[in-house]
CSV table of C-alpha atoms in Angstrom, one decimal:
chain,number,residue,atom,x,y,z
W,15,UNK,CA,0.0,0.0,0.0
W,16,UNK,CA,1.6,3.3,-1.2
W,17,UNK,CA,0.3,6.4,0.4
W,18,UNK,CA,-2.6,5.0,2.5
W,19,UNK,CA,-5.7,7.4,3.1
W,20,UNK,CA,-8.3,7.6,5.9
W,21,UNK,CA,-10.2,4.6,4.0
W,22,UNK,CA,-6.9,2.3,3.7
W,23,UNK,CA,-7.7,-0.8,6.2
W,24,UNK,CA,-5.0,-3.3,7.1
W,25,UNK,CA,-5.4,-6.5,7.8
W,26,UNK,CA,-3.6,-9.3,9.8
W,27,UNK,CA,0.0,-10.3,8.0
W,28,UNK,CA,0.1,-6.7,6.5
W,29,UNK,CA,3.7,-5.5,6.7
W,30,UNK,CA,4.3,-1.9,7.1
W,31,UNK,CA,7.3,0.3,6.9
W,32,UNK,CA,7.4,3.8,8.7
W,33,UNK,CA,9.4,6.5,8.0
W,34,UNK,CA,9.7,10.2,9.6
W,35,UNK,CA,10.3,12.0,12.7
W,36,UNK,CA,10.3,9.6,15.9
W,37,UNK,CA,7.6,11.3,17.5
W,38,UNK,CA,5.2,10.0,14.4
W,39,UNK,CA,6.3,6.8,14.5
W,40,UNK,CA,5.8,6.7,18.3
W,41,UNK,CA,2.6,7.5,17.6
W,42,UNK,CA,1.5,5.3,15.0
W,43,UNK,CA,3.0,2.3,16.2
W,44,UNK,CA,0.3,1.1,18.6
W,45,UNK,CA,-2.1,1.9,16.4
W,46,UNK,CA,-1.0,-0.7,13.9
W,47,UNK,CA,0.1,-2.8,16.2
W,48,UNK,CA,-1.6,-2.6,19.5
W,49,UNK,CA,1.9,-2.7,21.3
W,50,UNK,CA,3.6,0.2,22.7
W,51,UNK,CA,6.0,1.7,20.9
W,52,UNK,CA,9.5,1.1,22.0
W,53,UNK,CA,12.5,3.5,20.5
W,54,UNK,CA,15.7,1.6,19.3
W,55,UNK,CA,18.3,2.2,21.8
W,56,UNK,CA,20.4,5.3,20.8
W,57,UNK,CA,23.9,4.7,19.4
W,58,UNK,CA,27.0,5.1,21.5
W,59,UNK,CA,28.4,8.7,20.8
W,60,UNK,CA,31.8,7.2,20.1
W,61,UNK,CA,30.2,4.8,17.1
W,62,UNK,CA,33.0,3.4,15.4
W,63,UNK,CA,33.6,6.2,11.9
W,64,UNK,CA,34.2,2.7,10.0
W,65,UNK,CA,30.8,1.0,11.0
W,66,UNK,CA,29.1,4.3,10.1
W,67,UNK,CA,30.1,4.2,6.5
W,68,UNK,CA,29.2,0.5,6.6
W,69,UNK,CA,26.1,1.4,7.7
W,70,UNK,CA,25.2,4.7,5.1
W,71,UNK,CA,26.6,2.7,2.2
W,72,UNK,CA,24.5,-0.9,2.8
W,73,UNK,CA,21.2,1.9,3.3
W,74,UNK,CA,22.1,3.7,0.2
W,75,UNK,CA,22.3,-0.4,-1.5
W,76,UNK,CA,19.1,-0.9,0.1
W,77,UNK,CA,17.1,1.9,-1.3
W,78,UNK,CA,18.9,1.4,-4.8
W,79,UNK,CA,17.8,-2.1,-4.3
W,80,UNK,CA,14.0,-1.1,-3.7
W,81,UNK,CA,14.2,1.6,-6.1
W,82,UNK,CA,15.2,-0.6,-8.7
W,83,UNK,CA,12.6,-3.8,-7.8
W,84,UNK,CA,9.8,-0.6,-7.9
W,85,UNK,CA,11.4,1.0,-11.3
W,86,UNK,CA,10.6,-2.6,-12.8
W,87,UNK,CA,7.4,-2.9,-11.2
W,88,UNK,CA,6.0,0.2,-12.0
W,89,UNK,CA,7.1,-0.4,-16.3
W,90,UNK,CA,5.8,-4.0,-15.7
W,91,UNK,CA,2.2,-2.8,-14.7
W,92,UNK,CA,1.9,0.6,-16.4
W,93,UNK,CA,2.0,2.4,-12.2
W,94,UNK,CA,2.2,5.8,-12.2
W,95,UNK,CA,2.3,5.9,-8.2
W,96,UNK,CA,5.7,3.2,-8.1
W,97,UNK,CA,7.2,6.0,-10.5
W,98,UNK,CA,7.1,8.7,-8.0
W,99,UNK,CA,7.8,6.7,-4.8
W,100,UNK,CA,11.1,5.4,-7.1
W,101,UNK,CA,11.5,9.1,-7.9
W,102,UNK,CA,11.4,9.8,-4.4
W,103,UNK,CA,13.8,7.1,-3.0
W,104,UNK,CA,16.4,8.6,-6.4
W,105,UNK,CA,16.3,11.8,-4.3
W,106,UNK,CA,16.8,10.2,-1.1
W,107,UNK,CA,19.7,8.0,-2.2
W,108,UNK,CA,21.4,11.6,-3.5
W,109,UNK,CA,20.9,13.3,-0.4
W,110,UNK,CA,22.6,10.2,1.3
W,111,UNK,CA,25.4,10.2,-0.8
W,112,UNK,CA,26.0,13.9,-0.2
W,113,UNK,CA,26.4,13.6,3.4
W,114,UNK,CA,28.1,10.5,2.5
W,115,UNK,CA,30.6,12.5,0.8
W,116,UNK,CA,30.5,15.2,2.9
W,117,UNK,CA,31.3,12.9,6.2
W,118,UNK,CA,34.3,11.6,4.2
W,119,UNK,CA,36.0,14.8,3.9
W,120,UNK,CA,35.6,15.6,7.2
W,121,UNK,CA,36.9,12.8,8.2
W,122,UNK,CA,40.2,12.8,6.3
């Protein structure tokens, strides 16, 4: 389901993926799934600088990943609205790459 409305219904087995600020999430969690909503535990300040490039680099394969199973999707069954969400992971993939970049020349 891309871009649910007031009239989306889930049902049981329905997988969904959240993004945006934590306070929404916090919010919609129980709502979908009855539980409360419980924050992953923050990352030590003195993260290692390798395993946060790890980390950027296998999000930015991920969302190419996605972006790329969507792209063939979206060709496959003529869908406009898997165009524009794989137009709008192509801008967040860029923006990761730029602080990607960015990060990197700080840190050398």
């Amino acid at each position: 389901i891309l871009n649910p409305g007031p009239t989306t219904r889930l049902e049981a087995g329905d997988v969904t993926l959240l993004r945006g600020p934590e306070a929404g999430v916090a919010d919609v969690v129980p709502e979908l799934s009855g539980e409360p909503y419980e924050p992953e535990p923050e990352a030590e300040p003195g993260i290692d600088d390798l395993e946060r490039a790890v980390g950027s680099i296998v999000l930015m394969k991920n969302l190419s990943e996605l972006a790329v199973d969507l792209a063939y999707g979206s060709v496959l069954f003529d869908n406009e609205e898997l165009a524009e969400e794989v137009s709008n992971l192509e801008v967040e993939v860029d923006a990761l790459q730029s602080r990607f970049e960015a990060w990197t020349l700080r840190a050398a």
